[in-house]
XYZ file of C-alpha atoms in Angstrom:
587
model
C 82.621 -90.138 -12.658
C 79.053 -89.772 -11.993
C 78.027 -86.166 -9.687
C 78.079 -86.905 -6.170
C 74.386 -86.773 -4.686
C 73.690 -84.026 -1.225
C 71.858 -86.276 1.344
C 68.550 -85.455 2.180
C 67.980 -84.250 -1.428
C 66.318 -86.146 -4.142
C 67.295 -85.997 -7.932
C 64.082 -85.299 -9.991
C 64.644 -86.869 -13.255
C 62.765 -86.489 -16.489
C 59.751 -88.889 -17.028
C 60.859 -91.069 -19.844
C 59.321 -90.409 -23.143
C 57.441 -87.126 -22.822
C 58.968 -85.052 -25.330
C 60.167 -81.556 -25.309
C 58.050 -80.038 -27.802
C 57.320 -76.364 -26.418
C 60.558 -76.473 -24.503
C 63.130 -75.787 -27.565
C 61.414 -74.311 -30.529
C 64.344 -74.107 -32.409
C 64.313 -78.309 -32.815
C 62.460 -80.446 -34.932
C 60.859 -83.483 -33.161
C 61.115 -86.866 -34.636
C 57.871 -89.158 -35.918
C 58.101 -90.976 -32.823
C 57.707 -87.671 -30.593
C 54.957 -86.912 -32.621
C 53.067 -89.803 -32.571
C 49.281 -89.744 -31.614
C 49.420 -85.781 -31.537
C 47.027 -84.205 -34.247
C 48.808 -81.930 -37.228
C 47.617 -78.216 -37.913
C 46.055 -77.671 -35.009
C 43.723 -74.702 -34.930
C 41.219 -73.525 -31.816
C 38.292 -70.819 -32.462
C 38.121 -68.822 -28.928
C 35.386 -66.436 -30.411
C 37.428 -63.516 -29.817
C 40.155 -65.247 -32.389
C 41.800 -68.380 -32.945
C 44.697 -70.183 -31.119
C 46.895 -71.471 -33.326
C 49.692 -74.313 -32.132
C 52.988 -73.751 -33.876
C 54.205 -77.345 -32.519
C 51.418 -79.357 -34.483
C 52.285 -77.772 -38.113
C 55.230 -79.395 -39.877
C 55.482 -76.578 -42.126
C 55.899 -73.055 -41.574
C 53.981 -71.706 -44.678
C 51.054 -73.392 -43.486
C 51.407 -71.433 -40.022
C 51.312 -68.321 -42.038
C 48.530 -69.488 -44.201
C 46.366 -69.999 -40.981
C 47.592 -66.213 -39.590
C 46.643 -64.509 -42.956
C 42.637 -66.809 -42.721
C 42.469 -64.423 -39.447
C 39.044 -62.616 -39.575
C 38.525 -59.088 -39.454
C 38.024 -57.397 -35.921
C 39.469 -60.520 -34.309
C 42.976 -61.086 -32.487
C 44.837 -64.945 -33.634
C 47.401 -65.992 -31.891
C 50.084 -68.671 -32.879
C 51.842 -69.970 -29.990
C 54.494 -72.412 -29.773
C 55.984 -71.995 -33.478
C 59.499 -73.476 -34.011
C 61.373 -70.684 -34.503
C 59.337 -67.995 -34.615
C 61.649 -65.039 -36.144
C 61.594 -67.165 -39.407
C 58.245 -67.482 -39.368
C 58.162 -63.960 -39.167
C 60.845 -63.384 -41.676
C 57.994 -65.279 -44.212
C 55.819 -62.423 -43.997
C 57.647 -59.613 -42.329
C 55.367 -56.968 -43.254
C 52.279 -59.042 -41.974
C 53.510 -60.764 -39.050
C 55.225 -59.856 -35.653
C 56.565 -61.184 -32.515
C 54.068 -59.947 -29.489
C 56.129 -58.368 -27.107
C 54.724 -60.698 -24.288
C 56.179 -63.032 -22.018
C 55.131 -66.971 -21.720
C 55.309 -67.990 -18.374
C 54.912 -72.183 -17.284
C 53.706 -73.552 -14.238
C 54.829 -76.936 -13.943
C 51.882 -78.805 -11.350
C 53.805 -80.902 -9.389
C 54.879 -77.930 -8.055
C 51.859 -76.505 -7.071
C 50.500 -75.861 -3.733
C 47.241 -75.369 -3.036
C 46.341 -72.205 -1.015
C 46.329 -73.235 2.994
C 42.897 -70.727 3.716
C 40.366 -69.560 1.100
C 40.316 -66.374 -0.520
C 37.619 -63.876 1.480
C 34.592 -62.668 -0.734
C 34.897 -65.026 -3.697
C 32.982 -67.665 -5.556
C 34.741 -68.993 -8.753
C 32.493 -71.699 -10.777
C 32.310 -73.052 -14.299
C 30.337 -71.204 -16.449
C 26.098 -72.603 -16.497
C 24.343 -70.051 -19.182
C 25.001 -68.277 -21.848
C 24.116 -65.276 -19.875
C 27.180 -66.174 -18.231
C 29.120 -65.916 -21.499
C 27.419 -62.373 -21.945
C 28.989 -61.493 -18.629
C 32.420 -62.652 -19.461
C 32.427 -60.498 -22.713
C 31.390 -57.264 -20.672
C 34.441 -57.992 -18.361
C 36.351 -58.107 -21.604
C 35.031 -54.663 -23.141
C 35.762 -52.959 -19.379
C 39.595 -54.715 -19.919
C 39.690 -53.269 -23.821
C 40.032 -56.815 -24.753
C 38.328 -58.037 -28.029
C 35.045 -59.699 -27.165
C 33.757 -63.149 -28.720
C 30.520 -64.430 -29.820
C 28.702 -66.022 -26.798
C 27.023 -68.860 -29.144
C 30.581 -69.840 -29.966
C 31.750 -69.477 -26.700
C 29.282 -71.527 -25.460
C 29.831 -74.127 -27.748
C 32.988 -74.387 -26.935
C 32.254 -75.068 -23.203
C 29.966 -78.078 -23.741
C 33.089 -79.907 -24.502
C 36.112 -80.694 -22.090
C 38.859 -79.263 -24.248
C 37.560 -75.872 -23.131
C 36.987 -74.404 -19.152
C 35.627 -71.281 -18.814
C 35.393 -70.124 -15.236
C 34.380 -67.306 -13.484
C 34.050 -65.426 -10.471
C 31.317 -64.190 -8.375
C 31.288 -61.514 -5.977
C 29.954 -63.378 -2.512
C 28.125 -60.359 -1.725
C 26.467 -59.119 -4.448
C 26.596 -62.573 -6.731
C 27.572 -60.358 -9.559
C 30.480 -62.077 -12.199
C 33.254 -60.246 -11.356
C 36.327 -61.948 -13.020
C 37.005 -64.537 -15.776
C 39.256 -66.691 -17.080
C 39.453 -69.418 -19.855
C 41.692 -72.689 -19.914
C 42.366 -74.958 -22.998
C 43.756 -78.666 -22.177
C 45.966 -79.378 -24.971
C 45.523 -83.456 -24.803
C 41.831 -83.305 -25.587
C 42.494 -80.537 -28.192
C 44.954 -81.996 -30.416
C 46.635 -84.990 -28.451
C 49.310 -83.353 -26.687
C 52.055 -85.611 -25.695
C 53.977 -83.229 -22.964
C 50.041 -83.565 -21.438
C 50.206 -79.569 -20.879
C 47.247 -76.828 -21.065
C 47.388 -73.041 -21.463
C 45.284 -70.465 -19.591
C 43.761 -67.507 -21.850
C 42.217 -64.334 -20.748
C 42.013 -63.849 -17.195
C 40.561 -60.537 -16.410
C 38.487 -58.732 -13.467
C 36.259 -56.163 -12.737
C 38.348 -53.113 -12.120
C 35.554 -51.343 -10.435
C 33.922 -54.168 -8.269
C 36.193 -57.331 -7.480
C 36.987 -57.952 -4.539
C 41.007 -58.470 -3.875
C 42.397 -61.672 -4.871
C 39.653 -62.617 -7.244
C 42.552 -63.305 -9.954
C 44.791 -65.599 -7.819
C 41.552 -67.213 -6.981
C 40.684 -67.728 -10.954
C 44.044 -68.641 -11.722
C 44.258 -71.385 -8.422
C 41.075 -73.100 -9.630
C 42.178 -73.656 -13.433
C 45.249 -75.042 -12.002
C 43.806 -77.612 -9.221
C 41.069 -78.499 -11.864
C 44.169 -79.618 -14.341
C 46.039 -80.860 -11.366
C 42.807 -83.241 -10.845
C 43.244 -84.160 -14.816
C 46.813 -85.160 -14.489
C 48.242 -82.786 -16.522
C 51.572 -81.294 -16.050
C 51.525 -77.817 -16.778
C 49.923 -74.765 -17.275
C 50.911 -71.916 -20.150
C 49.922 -68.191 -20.604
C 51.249 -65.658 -22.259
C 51.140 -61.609 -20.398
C 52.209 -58.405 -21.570
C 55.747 -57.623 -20.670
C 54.812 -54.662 -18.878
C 52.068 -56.007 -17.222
C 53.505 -56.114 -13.813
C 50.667 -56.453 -11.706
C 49.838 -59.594 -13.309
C 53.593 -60.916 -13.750
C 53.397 -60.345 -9.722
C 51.007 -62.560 -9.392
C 52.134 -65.506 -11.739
C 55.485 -65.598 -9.557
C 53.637 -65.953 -6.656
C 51.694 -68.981 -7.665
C 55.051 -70.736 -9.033
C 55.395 -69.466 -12.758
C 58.399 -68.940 -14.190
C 59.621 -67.711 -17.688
C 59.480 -70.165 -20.466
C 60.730 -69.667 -23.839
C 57.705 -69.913 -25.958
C 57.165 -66.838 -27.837
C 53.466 -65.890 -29.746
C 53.090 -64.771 -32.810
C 50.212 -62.218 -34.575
C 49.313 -60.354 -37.285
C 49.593 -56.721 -38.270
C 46.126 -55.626 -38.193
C 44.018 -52.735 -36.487
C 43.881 -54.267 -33.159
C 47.162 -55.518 -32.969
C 48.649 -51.589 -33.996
C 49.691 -50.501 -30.096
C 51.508 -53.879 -30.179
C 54.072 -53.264 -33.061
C 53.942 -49.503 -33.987
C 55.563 -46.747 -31.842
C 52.558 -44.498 -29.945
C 52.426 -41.272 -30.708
C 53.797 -38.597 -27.786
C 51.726 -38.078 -24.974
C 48.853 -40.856 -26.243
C 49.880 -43.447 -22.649
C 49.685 -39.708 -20.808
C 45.655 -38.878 -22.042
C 43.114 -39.703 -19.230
C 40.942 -42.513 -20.269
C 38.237 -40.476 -22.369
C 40.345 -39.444 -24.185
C 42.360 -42.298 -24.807
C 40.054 -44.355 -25.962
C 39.452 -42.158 -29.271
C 42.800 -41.784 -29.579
C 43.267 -45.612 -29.586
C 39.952 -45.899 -32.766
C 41.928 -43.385 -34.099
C 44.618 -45.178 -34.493
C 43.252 -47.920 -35.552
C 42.188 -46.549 -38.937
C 45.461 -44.897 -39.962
C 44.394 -41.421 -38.656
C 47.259 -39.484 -37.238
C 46.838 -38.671 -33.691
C 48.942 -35.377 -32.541
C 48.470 -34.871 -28.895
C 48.921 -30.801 -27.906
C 47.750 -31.136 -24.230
C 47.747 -34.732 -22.887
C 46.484 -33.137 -19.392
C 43.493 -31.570 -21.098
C 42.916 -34.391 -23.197
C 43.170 -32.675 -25.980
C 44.406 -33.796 -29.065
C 44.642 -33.166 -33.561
C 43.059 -35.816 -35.898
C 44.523 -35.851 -38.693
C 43.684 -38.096 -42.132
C 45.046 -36.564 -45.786
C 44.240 -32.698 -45.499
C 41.487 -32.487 -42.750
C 42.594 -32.050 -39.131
C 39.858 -31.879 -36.251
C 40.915 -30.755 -33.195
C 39.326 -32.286 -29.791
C 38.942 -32.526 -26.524
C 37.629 -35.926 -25.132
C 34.629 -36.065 -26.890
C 33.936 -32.276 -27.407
C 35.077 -31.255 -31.057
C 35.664 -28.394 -33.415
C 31.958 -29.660 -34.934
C 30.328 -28.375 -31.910
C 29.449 -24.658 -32.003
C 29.954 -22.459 -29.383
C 26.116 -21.563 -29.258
C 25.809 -25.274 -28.876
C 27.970 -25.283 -25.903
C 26.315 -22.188 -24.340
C 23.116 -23.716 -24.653
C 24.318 -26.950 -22.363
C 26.538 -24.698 -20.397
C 23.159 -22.961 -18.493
C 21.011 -25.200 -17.225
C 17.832 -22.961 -17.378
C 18.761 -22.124 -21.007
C 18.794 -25.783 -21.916
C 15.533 -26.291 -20.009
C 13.808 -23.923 -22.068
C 14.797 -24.742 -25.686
C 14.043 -28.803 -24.594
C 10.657 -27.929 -23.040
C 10.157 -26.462 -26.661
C 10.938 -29.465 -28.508
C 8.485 -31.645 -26.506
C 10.503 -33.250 -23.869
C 9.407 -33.219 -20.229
C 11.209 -31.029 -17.992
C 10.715 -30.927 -14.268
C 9.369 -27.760 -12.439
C 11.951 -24.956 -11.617
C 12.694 -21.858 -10.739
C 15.557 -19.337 -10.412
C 16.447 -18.439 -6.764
C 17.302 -14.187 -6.847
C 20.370 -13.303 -4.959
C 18.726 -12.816 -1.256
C 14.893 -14.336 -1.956
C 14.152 -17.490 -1.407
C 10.326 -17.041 -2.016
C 10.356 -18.518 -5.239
C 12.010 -21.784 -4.032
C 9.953 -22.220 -0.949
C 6.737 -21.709 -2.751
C 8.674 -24.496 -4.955
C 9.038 -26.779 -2.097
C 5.470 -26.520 -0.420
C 4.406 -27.368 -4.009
C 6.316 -30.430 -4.331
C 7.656 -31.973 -0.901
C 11.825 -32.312 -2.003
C 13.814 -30.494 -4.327
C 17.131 -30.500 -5.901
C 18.976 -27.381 -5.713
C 21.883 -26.964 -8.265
C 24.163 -24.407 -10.156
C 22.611 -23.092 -13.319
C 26.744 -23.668 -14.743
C 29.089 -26.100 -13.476
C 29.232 -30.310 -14.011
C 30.546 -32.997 -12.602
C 28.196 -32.962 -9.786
C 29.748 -30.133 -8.292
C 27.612 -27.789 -5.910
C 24.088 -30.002 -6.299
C 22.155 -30.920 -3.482
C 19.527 -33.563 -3.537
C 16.513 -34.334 -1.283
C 15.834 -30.552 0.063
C 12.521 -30.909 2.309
C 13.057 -27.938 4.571
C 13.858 -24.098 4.778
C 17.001 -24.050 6.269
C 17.846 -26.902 3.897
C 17.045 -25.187 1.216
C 19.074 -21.802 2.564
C 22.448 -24.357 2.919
C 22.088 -26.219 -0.584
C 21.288 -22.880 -2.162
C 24.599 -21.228 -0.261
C 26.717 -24.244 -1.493
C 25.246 -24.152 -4.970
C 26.334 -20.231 -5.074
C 30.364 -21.513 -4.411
C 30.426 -22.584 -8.387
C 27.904 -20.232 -9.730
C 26.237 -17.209 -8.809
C 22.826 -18.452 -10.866
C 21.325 -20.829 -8.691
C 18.051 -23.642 -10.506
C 16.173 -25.203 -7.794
C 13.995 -27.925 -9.192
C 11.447 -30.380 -8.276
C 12.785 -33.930 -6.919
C 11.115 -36.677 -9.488
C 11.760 -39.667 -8.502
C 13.411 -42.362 -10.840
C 16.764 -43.583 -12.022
C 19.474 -41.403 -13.199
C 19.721 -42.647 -17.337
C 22.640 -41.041 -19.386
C 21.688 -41.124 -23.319
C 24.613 -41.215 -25.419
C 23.633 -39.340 -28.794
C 26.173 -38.768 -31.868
C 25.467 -37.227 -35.304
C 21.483 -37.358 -33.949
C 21.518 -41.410 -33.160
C 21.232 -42.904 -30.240
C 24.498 -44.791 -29.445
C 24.525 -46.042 -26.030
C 22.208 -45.956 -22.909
C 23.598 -46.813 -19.187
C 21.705 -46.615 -15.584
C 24.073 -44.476 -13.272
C 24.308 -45.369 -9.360
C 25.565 -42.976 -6.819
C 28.101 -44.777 -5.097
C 27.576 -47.677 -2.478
C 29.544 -49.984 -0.768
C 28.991 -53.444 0.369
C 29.160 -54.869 4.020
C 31.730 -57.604 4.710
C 30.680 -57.984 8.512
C 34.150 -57.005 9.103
C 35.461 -53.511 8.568
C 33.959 -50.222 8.926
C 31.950 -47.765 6.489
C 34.641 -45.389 6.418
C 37.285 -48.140 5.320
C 34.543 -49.898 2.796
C 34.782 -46.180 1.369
C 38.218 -45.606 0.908
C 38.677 -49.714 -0.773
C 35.911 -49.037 -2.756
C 37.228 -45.246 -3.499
C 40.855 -47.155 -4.411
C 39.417 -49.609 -6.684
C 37.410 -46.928 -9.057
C 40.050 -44.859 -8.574
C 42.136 -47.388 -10.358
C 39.581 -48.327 -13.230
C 39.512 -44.690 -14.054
C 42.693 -44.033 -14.139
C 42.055 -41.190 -11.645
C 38.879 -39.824 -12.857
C 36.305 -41.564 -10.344
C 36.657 -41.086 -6.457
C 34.264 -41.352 -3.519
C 34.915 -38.679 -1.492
C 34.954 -38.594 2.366
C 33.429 -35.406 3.312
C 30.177 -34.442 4.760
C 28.036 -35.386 2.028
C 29.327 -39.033 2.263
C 28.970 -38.578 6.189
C 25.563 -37.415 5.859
C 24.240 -39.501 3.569
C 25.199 -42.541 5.948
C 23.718 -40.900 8.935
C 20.574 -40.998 6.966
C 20.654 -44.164 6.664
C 20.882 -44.887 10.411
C 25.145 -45.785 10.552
C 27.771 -43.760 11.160
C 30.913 -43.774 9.391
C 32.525 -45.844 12.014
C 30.213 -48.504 12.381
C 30.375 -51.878 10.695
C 28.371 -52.951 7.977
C 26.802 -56.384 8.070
C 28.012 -58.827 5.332
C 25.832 -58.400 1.962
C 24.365 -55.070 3.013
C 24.860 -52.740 0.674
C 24.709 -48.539 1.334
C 24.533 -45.751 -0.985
C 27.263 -43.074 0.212
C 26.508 -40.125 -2.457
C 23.179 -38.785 -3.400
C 24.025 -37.943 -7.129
C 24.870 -40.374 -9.595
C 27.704 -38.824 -10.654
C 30.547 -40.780 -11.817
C 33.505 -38.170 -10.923
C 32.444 -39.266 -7.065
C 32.202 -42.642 -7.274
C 29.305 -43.357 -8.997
C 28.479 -46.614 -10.913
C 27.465 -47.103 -14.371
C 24.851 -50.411 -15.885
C 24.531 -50.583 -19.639
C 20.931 -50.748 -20.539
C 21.216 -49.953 -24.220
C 19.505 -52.871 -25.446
C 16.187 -51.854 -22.919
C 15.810 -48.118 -24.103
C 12.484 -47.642 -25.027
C 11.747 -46.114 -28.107
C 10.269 -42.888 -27.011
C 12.690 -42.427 -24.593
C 15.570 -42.313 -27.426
C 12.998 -39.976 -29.707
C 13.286 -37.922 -26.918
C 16.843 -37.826 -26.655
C 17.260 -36.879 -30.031
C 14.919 -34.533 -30.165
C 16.686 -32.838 -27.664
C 19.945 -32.894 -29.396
C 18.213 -31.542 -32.995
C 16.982 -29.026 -30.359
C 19.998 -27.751 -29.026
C 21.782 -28.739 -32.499
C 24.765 -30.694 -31.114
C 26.498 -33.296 -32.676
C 27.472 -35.193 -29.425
C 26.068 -34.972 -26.144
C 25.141 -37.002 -22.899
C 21.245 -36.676 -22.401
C 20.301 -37.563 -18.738
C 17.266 -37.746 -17.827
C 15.028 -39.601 -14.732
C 13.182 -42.592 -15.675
C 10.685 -44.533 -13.157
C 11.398 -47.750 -15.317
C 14.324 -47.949 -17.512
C 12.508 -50.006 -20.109
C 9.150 -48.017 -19.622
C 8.682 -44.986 -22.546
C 8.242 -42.292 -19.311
C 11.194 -39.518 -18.693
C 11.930 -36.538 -17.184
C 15.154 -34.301 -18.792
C 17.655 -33.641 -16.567
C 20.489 -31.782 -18.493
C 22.878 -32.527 -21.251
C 26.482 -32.672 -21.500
C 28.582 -31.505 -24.355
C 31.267 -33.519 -23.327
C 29.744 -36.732 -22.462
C 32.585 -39.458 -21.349
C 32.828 -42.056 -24.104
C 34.767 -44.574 -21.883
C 32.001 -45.192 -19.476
C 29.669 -47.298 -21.866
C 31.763 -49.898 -23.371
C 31.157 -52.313 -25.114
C 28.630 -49.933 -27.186
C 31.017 -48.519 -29.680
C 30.929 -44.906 -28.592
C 34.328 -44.137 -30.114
C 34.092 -45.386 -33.224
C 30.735 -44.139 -33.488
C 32.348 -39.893 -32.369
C 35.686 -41.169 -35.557
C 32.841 -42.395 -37.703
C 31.319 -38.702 -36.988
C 34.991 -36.786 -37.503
C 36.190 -39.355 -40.334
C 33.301 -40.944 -42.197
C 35.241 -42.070 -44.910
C 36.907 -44.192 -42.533
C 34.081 -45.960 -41.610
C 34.041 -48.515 -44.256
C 38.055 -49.933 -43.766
C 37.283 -51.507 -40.980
């Protein structure tokens, strides 16, 4: 007796002859199924190679294609019939990702009633744009691609890469990439697969991934296609939030990778306390890793940690290591110290002076001499206890009084103007260069200064992992008021408003790669400083009027410069390469 049918409801019934291929991967398909679909079906994404289980016929040939996977690159093979014999081939090279594949079938979708606030997403028009999408990547710690490749790939249909602009600032602030599987290899369930959808931490605006992800579908919705595929970390839950909101749900598609350096957090157990390291630390913890080097972490909330590879064990600290000497570190702990033994070595230093305990004469004499000064602890970092912009007495009297809270030695130096440029230096090389920003935020003709602080303040606070907040205090309120707004007022849409004087990134401040700019004398200089103070690894800041002009003016330098901030340059491997050179070459 046939099921009795609810009135009101319709049966949805199965469109004849589309095939279950992805569906059940533990059955083989007949000819017919098969028919018009190409066989061994393998996709170059740049950043590694999609490889579609359901086109091979044979399993050996899947694991032929896994073990063709270039170095420093991540392949994936999706859609294998099963998958834990494929992996019982190779068990030593091959794993099952511990990811979830979630399917969104598009006749179910439903278009957003209202647009997202803030956000442009478009297909990508340059290879600049390609560029872009790679630094999004590095931010993410994803694997980055070639952009030639990449942007072959986009000058044919099989391939959409989209991304999304910021509508205030028209900077790419999110990415993601879709394949459609019937111009790839002749798919006869019609379905595509959505790869790498990632934002800007730091800058993107809220939404911008439901707004990636709704595009990619409604552009395969206006195809005809019938679903959409991606695959998510299991304990990604932000994202896995997201997908159920749009209409995914689990499917039973499983990927399949390769044991290699990349893939090690993915299939070996961490060591204790590595998820528990701030983010500078982390990330050498993670290169570590990745070349066999035993990571033993003795205090995760000092970031320290013990390297270990055959006999040698290094202990560190972030980026600060047993190779650098104390007299090293005394040398960048006192400003005025540094600023003499730099001067020495041939590298511009502003004016200065020492302000004694109860005489300001020095400093004043300072001031009439050059208009603005910055007053600033001769110990202490992060920021802490500088003013910027001094122009008057009593100005001078209150920076010099809040300089005094972290250090009884007070510098007061002259005010050159220029951008703040952090120089990245390891074993005497120049490694990475980056532009830092004291933090801004940017007017949505809607909400006030003070809440464009604390959304901004959230979002870096996030992309830090704790390290990186604006704060609201009277420097932030003052700052504003020089600008003519008060923290309560509304900022019109686009405008954008620096809220810190110092570039410093433990208050919010931004970073810009500009590695590939540095002029040449300005990295001589840079390592001439660190010969000078004879440090293996340091942050050299200095003030440049034009990053890509050969002018500077040294600031200071760090002995414990945070690697994190200046991906994609390869800081970390750059500090292991330093600790472990005979590492260097297995990778």
């Amino acid at each position: 007796m046939a099921a009795p049918r609810l009135a009101g409801h319709r049966r949805r019934t199965t469109v004849a002859g589309t095939p279950d291929l992805t569906g059940r991967n533990w059955t083989r398909p007949s000819e017919h199924q098969l028919e018009g679909m190409d066989s061994d079906v393998v996709l170059d994404l740049a950043w590694g190679r999609l490889v579609f289980g359901q086109t091979f016929s044979e399993m050996r040939n899947i694991l032929a294609a896994l073990r063709a996977e270039e170095s420093g690159q991540r392949d994936i093979c999706i859609y294998a019939r099963d998958p834990h014999v494929l992996v019982g081939l190779a068990p030593d090279e091959l794993f099952i990702d511990p990811s979830y594949t979630y399917r969104l079938d598009l006749y179910r979708y439903r278009p957003r009633p209202e647009l997202i606030r803030g956000i442009f997403v478009r297909t990508v028009t340059s290879l600049e744009d390609m560029q872009a999408i790679n630094e999004i990547y590095a931010r993410n710690n994803m694997v980055t691609g070639d952009p030639e490749t990449m942007w072959a790939n986009h000058r044919t249909r099989c391939f959409t890469y989209l991304v999304a602009e910021d509508r205030r600032t028209r900077r790419i602030v999110g990415t993601v990439t879709g394949v459609d599987h019937v111009l790839a290899f002749g798919d006869p369930e019609s379905g595509t697969s959505l790869w790498c959808l990632a934002v800007d931490a730091q800058s993107a605006p809220p939404g911008t991934g439901e707004a990636l992800v709704r595009v990619l579908a409604e552009r395969y919705v206006g195809r005809g296609r019938s679903y959409v595929d991606l695959s998510v970390m299991h304990d990604n839950s932000g994202a896995i939030a997201l997908y159920r909101k749009l209409g995914f749900v689990r499917a039973p598609a499983v990927c399949v990778k390769r044991k290699n350096p990349i893939n090690t957090p993915l299939f070996a157990a961490r060591p204790p306390g590595v998820t528990e390291l701030n983010p500078y630390a982390r990330i050498i913890a993670d290169e570590a890793l990745r070349r066999g080097i035993r990571v033993e972490v003795t205090d995760a909330e000092f970031g320290e940690m013990r390297l270990a590879l055959g006999g040698r064990r290094v202990l560190t600290r972030e980026s600060l290591s047993e190779f650098t000497t104390a007299v090293a570190m005394s040398r960048c702990d006192d400003k005025r110290v540094t600023r003499r033994i730099v001067e020495a070595a041939g590298v511009r230093v502003p004016r200065g002076v020492t302000v004694p305990e109860g005489d300001p004469g020095p400093a004043l004499e300072l001031l009439a001499a050059c208009g603005e000064l910055v007053v600033k602890p001769a110990r202490g970092e992060q920021g802490k206890g500088i003013t910027v912009g001094v122009t008057t007495g009593e100005e001078l009297d209150r920076a010099v009084a809040a300089a005094r809270l972290f250090c009884p030695d007070v510098l007061a130096e002259e005010l050159v103007p220029g951008e703040d440029l952090r120089v990245v230096v390891i074993d005497h090389e120049v490694v990475a260069a980056a532009v830092r920003k004291p933090a801004e935020v940017v007017g949505d003709g809607r909400r006030s200064i003070t809440d464009l602080v604390r959304e901004t303040s959230r979002r870096r606070e996030r992309a830090t992992g704790g390290e990186s907040r604006i704060p609201l205090d009277d420097v932030t309120a003052d700052v504003v008021r020089a600008a003519g707004y008060a923290m309560d007022d509304v900022l019109p849409h686009g405008e954008r408003l620096r809220v810190r004087r110092t570039a410093n990134l433990h208050t919010g401040g931004t970073i810009e790669d500009v590695t590939d700019r540095l002029h040449p004398d300005v990295a001589q200089a840079a390592i001439r400083a660190s010969r000078a103070i004879g440090i293996p690894v340091t942050g050299i800041d200095f003030l440049v009027p034009d990053v890509e002009g050969p002018d500077a003016v040294f600031v200071e330098a760090n002995e414990r410069p945070g690697l994190a901030n200046h991906e994609p340059q390869p800081t970390a491997a750059r500090f292991v390469d330093l600790l472990f050179p005979e590492t260097r070459q297995r990778l």
